[in-house]
CSV table of C-alpha atoms in Angstrom, one decimal:
chain,number,residue,atom,x,y,z
A,271,MET,CA,27.2,-10.2,-31.2
A,272,THR,CA,26.5,-10.9,-27.5
A,273,THR,CA,24.5,-13.9,-26.3
A,274,LYS,CA,22.5,-14.2,-23.2
A,275,LYS,CA,24.1,-16.6,-20.7
A,276,TYR,CA,21.0,-16.9,-18.6
A,277,LYS,CA,17.7,-16.8,-20.4
A,278,ALA,CA,14.2,-16.6,-18.8
A,279,PRO,CA,11.8,-17.0,-21.8
A,280,ALA,CA,8.6,-16.7,-19.7
A,281,ALA,CA,9.8,-13.4,-18.2
A,282,GLU,CA,10.9,-12.1,-21.6
A,283,LYS,CA,7.5,-12.9,-23.1
A,284,MET,CA,5.8,-11.2,-20.1
A,285,LEU,CA,7.9,-8.0,-20.5
A,286,ASP,CA,7.2,-8.0,-24.3
A,287,ILE,CA,3.5,-8.2,-23.7
A,288,LEU,CA,3.6,-5.3,-21.1
A,289,GLU,CA,5.6,-3.1,-23.5
A,290,LEU,CA,3.2,-3.8,-26.3
A,291,MET,CA,0.2,-2.9,-24.2
A,292,ALA,CA,1.9,0.2,-22.9
A,293,MET,CA,2.3,1.6,-26.4
A,294,GLU,CA,-1.4,1.7,-27.2
A,295,ASN,CA,-4.3,2.8,-25.0
A,296,LYS,CA,-6.7,0.0,-25.9
A,297,PHE,CA,-7.9,-3.4,-25.0
A,298,PHE,CA,-5.9,-6.3,-26.4
A,299,SER,CA,-7.2,-9.8,-27.1
A,300,VAL,CA,-5.1,-12.9,-26.5
A,301,SER,CA,-5.1,-13.7,-30.2
A,302,GLU,CA,-4.0,-10.2,-31.2
A,303,ILE,CA,-1.1,-10.3,-28.8
A,304,SER,CA,-0.2,-13.8,-30.0
A,305,GLN,CA,-0.1,-12.7,-33.6
A,306,ARG,CA,1.8,-9.4,-33.0
A,307,LEU,CA,4.5,-11.0,-30.8
A,308,SER,CA,4.6,-14.4,-32.3
A,309,ILE,CA,3.9,-16.1,-29.0
A,310,THR,CA,1.6,-19.1,-28.8
A,311,SER,CA,-1.9,-18.4,-27.7
A,312,ASN,CA,-1.5,-20.8,-24.8
A,313,SER,CA,1.5,-18.9,-23.5
A,314,VAL,CA,-0.2,-15.6,-23.8
A,315,PHE,CA,-3.3,-16.9,-22.0
A,316,ARG,CA,-1.2,-18.2,-19.1
A,317,ILE,CA,0.8,-14.9,-18.8
A,318,MET,CA,-2.3,-12.8,-19.0
A,319,LYS,CA,-3.9,-14.8,-16.2
A,320,GLU,CA,-0.9,-14.2,-14.0
A,321,LEU,CA,-0.8,-10.5,-14.8
A,322,GLU,CA,-4.5,-10.2,-14.1
A,323,GLU,CA,-4.0,-12.0,-10.8
A,324,LYS,CA,-1.3,-9.5,-9.9
A,325,LYS,CA,-3.6,-6.7,-11.0
A,326,TYR,CA,-1.3,-5.4,-13.7
A,327,ILE,CA,-4.1,-5.8,-16.3
A,328,GLN,CA,-7.9,-5.9,-16.2
A,329,LYS,CA,-10.3,-7.9,-18.3
A,330,ASN,CA,-13.2,-6.5,-20.3
A,331,PRO,CA,-16.1,-8.8,-19.4
A,332,LEU,CA,-17.9,-8.2,-22.7
A,333,ASP,CA,-15.2,-9.7,-24.9
A,334,SER,CA,-12.5,-11.1,-22.6
A,335,SER,CA,-9.9,-8.5,-23.9
A,336,TYR,CA,-7.4,-6.9,-21.6
A,337,GLN,CA,-6.0,-3.4,-20.8
A,338,LEU,CA,-3.3,-2.3,-18.4
A,339,THR,CA,-4.3,-1.0,-15.0
A,340,GLY,CA,-2.5,1.9,-13.3
A,341,LYS,CA,-0.2,-0.4,-11.3
A,342,LEU,CA,2.7,0.0,-13.7
A,343,TYR,CA,2.4,3.7,-13.6
A,344,TYR,CA,2.3,3.6,-9.8
A,345,LEU,CA,5.4,1.5,-9.7
A,346,GLY,CA,7.3,3.9,-11.9
A,347,SER,CA,6.1,7.1,-10.4
A,348,SER,CA,6.3,6.0,-6.8
A,349,ILE,CA,10.1,5.5,-7.0
A,350,GLY,CA,10.8,9.2,-6.9
A,351,ASN,CA,7.9,10.0,-4.6
A,352,ARG,CA,9.0,7.2,-2.2
A,353,ILE,CA,12.5,8.4,-2.0
A,354,ALA,CA,11.4,12.0,-1.4
A,355,LEU,CA,9.0,11.0,1.3
A,356,ARG,CA,11.6,8.7,3.0
A,357,ASN,CA,14.1,11.5,3.0
A,358,VAL,CA,11.7,14.1,4.5
A,359,ALA,CA,10.3,11.7,7.1
A,360,GLU,CA,13.7,10.4,8.2
A,361,GLN,CA,14.2,12.6,11.3
A,362,SER,CA,10.5,12.1,12.5
A,363,MET,CA,10.8,8.4,12.2
A,364,GLN,CA,14.1,8.4,14.2
A,365,MET,CA,12.4,10.6,16.9
A,366,LEU,CA,9.3,8.4,17.2
A,367,ARG,CA,11.4,5.2,17.4
A,368,ASP,CA,13.8,6.6,20.0
A,369,VAL,CA,11.0,8.1,22.2
A,370,THR,CA,8.5,5.2,22.0
A,371,ARG,CA,11.2,2.4,21.5
A,372,GLU,CA,8.7,0.7,19.2
A,373,THR,CA,9.1,-0.2,15.5
A,374,THR,CA,8.3,2.9,13.4
A,375,LEU,CA,6.8,2.5,9.9
A,376,LEU,CA,6.3,4.8,6.9
A,377,THR,CA,3.7,3.8,4.3
A,378,LYS,CA,2.1,4.9,1.0
A,379,LEU,CA,-1.0,3.7,-0.7
A,380,GLY,CA,-0.4,0.7,-2.9
A,381,SER,CA,-2.6,-0.9,-5.5
A,382,TYR,CA,-6.4,-0.5,-5.1
A,383,GLY,CA,-5.9,1.3,-1.7
A,384,ARG,CA,-3.8,-1.3,-0.1
A,385,THR,CA,-0.9,-0.4,2.2
A,386,LEU,CA,2.7,-0.3,0.9
A,387,VAL,CA,5.6,-0.2,3.4
A,388,VAL,CA,8.3,2.2,2.2
A,389,GLN,CA,10.5,2.5,5.3
A,390,GLN,CA,10.9,0.9,8.7
A,391,LEU,CA,13.0,1.5,11.8
A,392,GLU,CA,13.3,-1.5,14.2
A,393,SER,CA,12.2,-1.3,17.8
A,394,LEU,CA,14.9,-0.9,20.4
A,395,GLU,CA,13.3,-3.6,22.5
A,396,PRO,CA,14.3,-7.3,22.4
A,397,ILE,CA,10.7,-8.4,21.7
A,398,LYS,CA,9.5,-6.5,18.6
A,399,PHE,CA,7.2,-6.4,15.6
A,400,LEU,CA,8.9,-6.3,12.2
A,401,SER,CA,7.4,-5.7,8.8
A,402,THR,CA,9.1,-5.7,5.4
A,403,VAL,CA,9.9,-2.7,3.2
A,404,GLY,CA,8.2,-3.2,-0.1
A,405,LEU,CA,5.4,-5.4,1.4
A,406,GLU,CA,1.9,-4.6,0.4
A,407,TYR,CA,-0.9,-5.7,2.7
A,408,PRO,CA,-4.7,-5.0,3.4
A,409,SER,CA,-5.5,-1.6,4.7
A,410,HIS,CA,-8.7,-2.5,6.6
A,411,THR,CA,-6.7,-4.3,9.3
A,412,SER,CA,-3.9,-1.8,9.5
A,413,ALA,CA,-3.6,1.4,11.5
A,414,LEU,CA,-1.5,3.1,8.9
A,415,GLY,CA,-3.7,1.8,6.1
A,416,LYS,CA,-6.9,3.1,7.7
A,417,ALA,CA,-5.2,6.4,8.4
A,418,MET,CA,-4.6,6.8,4.7
A,419,LEU,CA,-8.0,5.5,3.6
A,420,ALA,CA,-9.8,7.8,6.0
A,421,PHE,CA,-8.5,10.9,4.3
A,422,SER,CA,-8.7,9.6,0.8
A,423,SER,CA,-11.5,10.2,-1.7
A,424,ASP,CA,-14.8,8.4,-1.6
A,425,SER,CA,-14.0,6.8,-4.9
A,426,LEU,CA,-10.8,5.3,-3.6
A,427,ILE,CA,-12.5,4.0,-0.5
A,428,ASN,CA,-15.2,2.5,-2.7
A,429,GLN,CA,-12.6,0.9,-5.0
A,430,TYR,CA,-10.8,-0.6,-2.0
A,431,VAL,CA,-14.0,-2.2,-0.8
A,432,GLU,CA,-14.8,-3.5,-4.3
A,433,LYS,CA,-11.4,-4.8,-5.1
A,434,ASN,CA,-10.4,-6.2,-1.7
A,435,GLU,CA,-12.2,-8.8,0.3
A,436,LEU,CA,-12.5,-7.7,3.9
A,437,THR,CA,-11.0,-11.0,5.1
A,438,PRO,CA,-10.4,-11.3,8.8
A,439,THR,CA,-7.0,-12.2,10.1
A,440,THR,CA,-8.0,-12.1,13.8
A,441,PRO,CA,-11.3,-12.1,15.6
A,442,ALA,CA,-10.9,-8.3,16.0
A,443,SER,CA,-10.6,-7.6,12.2
A,444,ILE,CA,-13.1,-5.4,10.4
A,445,THR,CA,-15.1,-7.6,8.0
A,446,SER,CA,-18.0,-5.4,6.7
A,447,PRO,CA,-17.9,-2.2,4.6
A,448,SER,CA,-20.3,-0.4,6.9
A,449,ARG,CA,-18.1,-1.1,9.9
A,450,LEU,CA,-15.0,0.0,8.0
A,451,ARG,CA,-16.7,3.3,7.0
A,452,GLU,CA,-17.7,3.9,10.6
A,453,ASP,CA,-14.1,3.4,11.7
A,454,LEU,CA,-12.8,5.7,9.0
A,455,GLU,CA,-15.3,8.4,10.1
A,456,LEU,CA,-14.0,8.1,13.7
A,457,ILE,CA,-10.4,8.4,12.4
A,458,ARG,CA,-11.2,11.6,10.5
A,459,LYS,CA,-12.6,13.1,13.7
A,460,ARG,CA,-9.7,12.3,16.0
A,461,GLY,CA,-6.8,12.4,13.5
A,462,TYR,CA,-5.2,9.0,14.0
A,463,ALA,CA,-6.0,5.3,13.5
A,464,THR,CA,-5.4,2.3,15.6
A,465,ASP,CA,-5.0,-1.4,15.0
A,466,LEU,CA,-6.0,-3.2,18.2
A,467,GLU,CA,-5.0,-6.8,17.4
A,468,GLU,CA,-6.9,-6.5,14.0
A,469,SER,CA,-4.0,-7.6,11.9
A,470,CYS,CA,-2.1,-9.9,14.3
A,471,GLU,CA,-3.1,-11.1,17.8
A,472,GLY,CA,-0.9,-9.5,20.5
A,473,LEU,CA,0.0,-6.5,18.2
A,474,ARG,CA,-1.2,-2.9,18.6
A,475,CYS,CA,-0.4,-0.1,16.2
A,476,ILE,CA,-1.0,3.7,15.8
A,477,GLY,CA,-1.0,5.5,12.5
A,478,ALA,CA,-1.5,9.1,11.3
A,479,PRO,CA,-1.9,10.5,7.8
A,480,ILE,CA,0.7,12.6,5.9
A,481,PHE,CA,-0.5,15.1,3.4
A,482,ASN,CA,1.2,16.8,0.4
A,483,ALA,CA,1.2,20.4,-0.8
A,484,THR,CA,-2.1,19.9,-2.6
A,485,GLY,CA,-3.8,18.6,0.6
A,486,GLU,CA,-4.0,15.0,-0.8
A,487,ILE,CA,-2.9,12.0,1.2
A,488,GLU,CA,0.8,11.3,0.7
A,489,GLY,CA,1.3,8.4,3.1
A,490,ALA,CA,1.2,7.6,6.8
A,491,ILE,CA,3.6,7.2,9.7
A,492,GLY,CA,3.1,5.1,12.8
A,493,ILE,CA,4.4,2.7,15.4
A,494,SER,CA,3.7,-1.0,16.1
A,495,GLY,CA,4.4,-2.9,19.3
A,496,PRO,CA,3.2,-5.9,21.5
A,497,ILE,CA,0.1,-5.5,23.6
A,498,PHE,CA,2.0,-5.8,26.9
A,499,ARG,CA,3.8,-2.5,26.1
A,500,MET,CA,1.1,-0.8,24.0
A,501,SER,CA,-1.4,-0.3,26.8
A,502,GLU,CA,-4.4,2.1,26.5
A,503,SER,CA,-2.5,4.8,28.3
A,504,SER,CA,0.5,4.3,26.0
A,505,ILE,CA,-1.7,4.5,23.0
A,506,THR,CA,-3.2,7.8,24.3
A,507,ARG,CA,0.3,9.2,24.9
A,508,PHE,CA,2.0,7.9,21.8
A,509,SER,CA,-0.9,8.9,19.4
A,510,ALA,CA,-0.2,12.6,20.2
A,511,LEU,CA,3.4,12.1,19.2
A,512,VAL,CA,2.5,10.2,16.0
A,513,MET,CA,0.1,13.0,14.9
A,514,GLU,CA,2.6,15.7,15.8
A,515,GLN,CA,5.3,14.1,13.5
A,516,ALA,CA,2.8,13.3,10.8
A,517,GLN,CA,1.9,17.0,10.8
A,518,HIS,CA,5.5,18.0,10.8
A,519,ILE,CA,6.3,15.8,7.7
A,520,SER,CA,3.2,17.2,6.0
A,521,GLU,CA,4.4,20.8,6.5
A,522,LEU,CA,7.8,19.9,5.1
A,523,LEU,CA,6.0,18.6,2.0
A,524,GLY,CA,4.3,22.0,1.7
A,525,PHE,CA,1.0,21.2,3.3
A,526,HIS,CA,-0.8,24.0,5.2
A,527,ARG,CA,-3.9,23.2,7.2
A,528,ARG,CA,-6.8,25.6,6.4
């Protein structure tokens, strides 16, 4: 019989709760989980609050019971998709980074329409912007996030607005649903999105959507750099390159524009 050298009781309880909820497509009360797993109600309550905060579960307002969200499914299914997209986009990312000399990013949609960074190539310049692979951040202040939202379904856009506060991070940030929808309409018309110091002062970004074989949004590719290099003329020139590579990746994934 083996014994665990390092135990994490809280983590073990959380995983037991998630596994129980995954087995049955229903809402669970705190008391039911407590009884079925022999965990105190206070412990279950604290764990459920943390899971709700992280958007792994949702509460039924009528009786305060809980059900899993799709986030766990997304985490599991995205692993294979993420690897495939990263592999297909590798050469395009390399080309964009080498030509523009700016940090090149690859993203997918995360929870509730947020932006998830799945790959990054660092700028060749000494002064550069760097993100973090695995980081999830708001889409309404992001060029790549807006590029993905613009070509997503109305229901996903509505969900993003409902689930995410349009909190400003700079004076240039979009803060109203109507302004966001106007920006998304412009992005659909021109084919790319920009972040003009909306997420961080002194930073400008360009992003374009990537589509899969069914014509649905698969992700986005883009570049980010400091304002003193990302002038209006640079944005005009680089946006064509970003769209070209986004189209190339989409075609490799089986997308054919009608």
